[in-house]
XYZ file of C-alpha atoms in Angstrom:
298
model
C -16.315 -29.577 -56.467
C -13.737 -26.784 -56.514
C -14.178 -23.943 -54.072
C -12.859 -20.584 -55.240
C -11.164 -18.359 -52.658
C -10.774 -15.002 -54.380
C -10.808 -12.606 -51.429
C -9.358 -12.334 -47.952
C -12.836 -12.090 -46.503
C -13.837 -15.415 -48.063
C -10.933 -17.193 -46.368
C -11.549 -15.463 -43.042
C -15.232 -16.415 -43.137
C -14.309 -20.109 -43.415
C -12.903 -19.951 -39.889
C -14.982 -17.173 -38.363
C -12.093 -14.707 -38.357
C -12.651 -10.953 -38.443
C -11.400 -9.237 -41.603
C -9.185 -6.401 -40.388
C -7.747 -5.550 -43.803
C -9.328 -6.389 -47.175
C -6.033 -7.477 -48.747
C -4.100 -9.254 -45.951
C -4.817 -11.715 -43.175
C -2.985 -13.869 -40.669
C -5.105 -16.750 -39.450
C -4.331 -19.340 -36.796
C -6.438 -22.488 -36.981
C -6.309 -24.863 -34.048
C -7.617 -28.418 -33.837
C -9.590 -28.254 -37.063
C -11.682 -31.391 -37.533
C -13.903 -31.346 -40.641
C -17.124 -33.302 -40.954
C -16.979 -36.725 -42.587
C -18.272 -35.334 -45.888
C -15.590 -32.599 -45.878
C -12.465 -34.746 -45.550
C -11.397 -33.821 -49.093
C -11.478 -30.121 -49.910
C -10.378 -28.735 -53.268
C -9.652 -25.032 -53.400
C -8.583 -22.674 -56.174
C -6.747 -19.699 -54.705
C -6.898 -16.192 -56.133
C -4.472 -15.140 -53.422
C -0.871 -15.634 -52.408
C -0.805 -17.935 -49.395
C 1.802 -19.307 -47.021
C 0.823 -22.041 -44.560
C 2.913 -22.987 -41.539
C 1.761 -26.462 -40.561
C 1.523 -27.533 -36.945
C 1.303 -31.272 -36.309
C -0.159 -33.923 -38.580
C -3.702 -34.492 -39.662
C -3.970 -33.732 -43.356
C -2.339 -34.385 -46.691
C -2.019 -32.052 -49.638
C -2.521 -33.232 -53.189
C -1.290 -31.084 -56.046
C -2.074 -32.563 -59.438
C -1.262 -36.271 -59.118
C 1.314 -35.859 -56.386
C 0.604 -36.292 -52.692
C 2.622 -34.824 -49.884
C 2.396 -35.840 -46.222
C 3.816 -32.952 -44.285
C 4.741 -32.891 -40.631
C 5.069 -30.189 -38.012
C 7.489 -27.506 -39.105
C 6.671 -27.420 -42.806
C 5.735 -24.446 -44.974
C 3.731 -24.749 -48.163
C 2.950 -21.862 -50.488
C 0.259 -21.114 -53.043
C 0.121 -18.533 -55.817
C -2.973 -17.085 -57.488
C -4.487 -19.601 -59.879
C -3.297 -22.747 -58.137
C -5.730 -25.554 -57.351
C -4.920 -27.655 -54.291
C -6.792 -30.589 -52.769
C -6.423 -31.098 -49.030
C -7.186 -34.567 -47.696
C -7.901 -34.525 -43.977
C -7.424 -37.661 -41.905
C -10.631 -38.794 -40.275
C -10.461 -38.526 -36.509
C -7.326 -36.374 -36.591
C -7.199 -32.674 -35.729
C -5.160 -30.242 -37.817
C -3.597 -26.933 -36.812
C -1.844 -24.304 -38.898
C -0.992 -20.640 -39.228
C -1.613 -18.924 -42.525
C -0.560 -15.685 -44.168
C -2.642 -14.709 -47.186
C -2.420 -11.561 -49.267
C -4.190 -10.365 -52.382
C -2.152 -9.452 -55.487
C -3.714 -5.975 -55.371
C -1.720 -5.243 -52.206
C 1.491 -5.258 -54.250
C 0.567 -2.526 -56.701
C 3.059 0.329 -56.513
C 5.211 -1.383 -53.864
C 8.834 -2.562 -54.097
C 7.530 -6.086 -53.478
C 5.699 -5.956 -56.818
C 9.098 -5.714 -58.528
C 10.486 -8.653 -56.549
C 7.571 -11.092 -56.326
C 8.876 -13.183 -59.238
C 12.120 -13.752 -57.340
C 10.198 -15.935 -54.888
C 10.169 -18.916 -57.216
C 8.962 -21.220 -54.418
C 5.423 -19.997 -55.147
C 5.716 -22.170 -58.247
C 6.940 -25.263 -56.402
C 4.747 -28.320 -56.135
C 3.529 -29.142 -52.652
C 5.822 -32.163 -52.262
C 8.688 -29.666 -52.552
C 7.668 -27.892 -49.351
C 10.060 -26.116 -47.013
C 10.922 -28.018 -43.831
C 11.977 -25.621 -41.089
C 13.913 -26.099 -37.872
C 12.499 -24.972 -34.541
C 14.510 -21.740 -34.715
C 13.403 -21.070 -38.280
C 9.819 -21.764 -37.323
C 9.999 -19.248 -34.484
C 11.438 -16.664 -36.872
C 8.455 -17.076 -39.214
C 6.011 -16.990 -36.302
C 7.576 -13.787 -34.966
C 7.182 -12.122 -38.345
C 3.564 -13.302 -38.546
C 3.078 -11.657 -35.161
C 4.390 -8.331 -36.496
C 1.907 -8.528 -39.359
C -0.926 -9.350 -36.954
C 0.001 -6.366 -34.794
C -0.051 -4.085 -37.833
C -3.457 -5.467 -38.817
C -4.736 -4.487 -35.367
C -3.782 -0.894 -36.162
C -6.373 1.283 -37.899
C -5.764 1.412 -41.665
C -3.952 4.597 -42.677
C -1.629 5.804 -45.446
C 1.270 3.803 -43.962
C -0.548 0.471 -43.707
C 0.171 -0.952 -47.165
C 3.844 -0.026 -47.043
C 4.398 -1.550 -43.616
C 2.464 -4.704 -44.473
C 4.365 -5.291 -47.716
C 7.663 -4.760 -45.879
C 6.744 -7.418 -43.306
C 5.475 -9.791 -46.005
C 8.685 -9.332 -47.972
C 10.602 -10.162 -44.791
C 8.694 -13.448 -44.467
C 9.406 -14.301 -48.100
C 13.087 -13.403 -47.768
C 13.353 -15.710 -44.769
C 11.773 -18.469 -46.845
C 14.408 -17.879 -49.552
C 17.149 -18.172 -46.932
C 15.669 -21.343 -45.445
C 15.196 -22.916 -48.882
C 18.871 -22.191 -49.621
C 19.740 -24.024 -46.412
C 17.471 -26.907 -47.435
C 19.171 -27.220 -50.833
C 22.546 -27.413 -49.048
C 21.443 -30.024 -46.514
C 19.940 -32.116 -49.323
C 23.126 -31.997 -51.403
C 23.439 -35.791 -51.583
C 19.863 -36.211 -52.833
C 20.270 -33.267 -55.204
C 23.499 -34.690 -56.624
C 21.598 -37.836 -57.523
C 18.963 -35.738 -59.286
C 21.676 -33.896 -61.238
C 23.112 -37.246 -62.356
C 19.666 -38.358 -63.487
C 19.219 -35.046 -65.318
C 22.520 -35.505 -67.159
C 21.619 -39.064 -68.171
C 18.177 -37.903 -69.271
C 19.679 -35.302 -71.596
C 22.404 -37.660 -72.862
C 19.833 -40.353 -73.689
C 17.640 -37.773 -75.422
C 20.546 -36.643 -77.616
C 21.509 -40.219 -78.504
C 18.006 -41.321 -79.523
C 17.514 -38.839 -82.391
C 14.747 -37.122 -80.440
C 16.289 -33.780 -81.383
C 15.316 -34.374 -85.000
C 11.893 -35.795 -84.198
C 10.769 -33.596 -81.288
C 13.176 -30.659 -81.091
C 15.477 -29.732 -78.242
C 14.517 -30.794 -74.698
C 12.979 -28.039 -72.599
C 13.559 -27.379 -68.914
C 9.870 -28.065 -68.250
C 10.084 -31.457 -69.971
C 13.179 -32.445 -68.002
C 11.547 -31.351 -64.733
C 8.431 -33.364 -65.521
C 10.485 -36.472 -66.313
C 12.179 -36.090 -62.918
C 8.807 -35.522 -61.162
C 9.689 -31.973 -60.121
C 8.149 -28.591 -60.760
C 9.986 -26.459 -63.314
C 10.685 -23.764 -60.698
C 12.105 -26.142 -58.102
C 14.133 -28.021 -60.703
C 15.558 -24.793 -62.116
C 16.562 -23.535 -58.673
C 18.093 -26.895 -57.750
C 20.236 -27.018 -60.917
C 21.396 -23.422 -60.522
C 22.427 -23.983 -56.893
C 24.181 -27.296 -57.619
C 25.909 -26.407 -60.893
C 26.168 -22.629 -60.834
C 24.368 -22.238 -64.149
C 20.840 -22.749 -65.399
C 19.255 -25.960 -66.638
C 18.854 -24.326 -70.069
C 22.581 -23.520 -70.158
C 23.380 -27.129 -69.186
C 21.198 -28.483 -72.012
C 22.721 -26.037 -74.501
C 26.274 -27.074 -73.576
C 25.329 -30.712 -74.183
C 23.927 -29.815 -77.617
C 27.040 -27.803 -78.518
C 29.224 -30.764 -77.485
C 27.208 -33.020 -79.785
C 27.515 -30.431 -82.570
C 31.303 -30.497 -82.215
C 31.281 -34.288 -82.626
C 29.127 -34.031 -85.735
C 31.273 -31.308 -87.299
C 34.633 -32.991 -86.656
C 33.614 -36.600 -87.022
C 31.559 -36.429 -90.215
C 31.295 -34.498 -93.464
C 27.534 -34.089 -93.066
C 26.382 -30.734 -94.491
C 25.951 -28.068 -91.828
C 22.299 -27.596 -92.780
C 21.673 -31.268 -91.957
C 23.676 -31.066 -88.728
C 21.589 -28.073 -87.696
C 18.361 -29.933 -88.439
C 19.493 -33.043 -86.556
C 20.291 -30.920 -83.519
C 16.772 -29.529 -83.395
C 17.519 -25.975 -84.489
C 14.816 -24.038 -86.285
C 17.311 -22.537 -88.727
C 20.963 -22.704 -89.718
C 21.411 -19.055 -88.741
C 20.210 -19.819 -85.189
C 22.605 -22.757 -84.974
C 25.488 -20.644 -86.295
C 24.891 -17.793 -83.838
C 24.653 -20.097 -80.838
C 27.634 -22.208 -81.855
C 29.824 -19.141 -82.369
C 28.691 -17.657 -79.036
C 29.903 -20.805 -77.258
C 33.046 -21.638 -79.257
C 34.182 -18.446 -80.951
C 33.934 -20.188 -84.335
C 31.242 -20.554 -86.927
C 30.400 -24.223 -87.637
C 32.261 -24.020 -90.966
C 35.386 -22.503 -89.432
C 35.302 -25.012 -86.588
C 35.190 -27.889 -89.051
C 38.093 -26.451 -91.074
C 40.149 -25.971 -87.897
C 39.917 -29.660 -87.029
């Protein structure tokens, strides 16, 4: 059974916490030990949520993937996500959580930036692992939010709260950048697998049968979320996954145009383009030539 958490008050009530603001809460849960019939809890969030895990004691399952996370890990949820938490019988779990309702963002600078925080779209096995110093930084910012929640709500409340929340999210961006750097060796292996995946796709005539490979398809084949995969490729290669795929397709187009006399309409179809005009525009944007002129220049 899926439990829907649509409001801050609903989440607070789960742990007997007073609701000090209808759109924001910071909750610290210590030594949580569910009953035997509550070891698996599936929740659909209507809120943004950031959980700072303390110790072991539970596993998160997102879709078919399972993630065992240790002390010093941060996992995030966005409105609409469904997450199953599997608690370990006999173990106690502790965490700190920041949750905020999308309505809090209306009219704030954070509303314009919320899409920049792509980690809200990461799967749970792509969590952020923080150092002790990074953890303390997040905890200090949580404390600032808690102190503001203790203040009576006034015309400044929403602005101050969104500023502090944005600070938390900006720190998470910084720490994820650090994590991408420290995982360079693992990420390089993923990039190599990505390149082979695209090369194999282009060699197997899948372009003609199924169209051009999408970023989402590539991410799924590599068992990554589209957001995490896109960020990883951009940080490792300096361009987007879509740009990488397009360059591979243009390279194959060059081979077709110079190595065969196949009509350009057929080349375009084989490369998965919806029309010759689309193929021509893209090819010229990347090479400076139309397909016909490129073939004549060979």
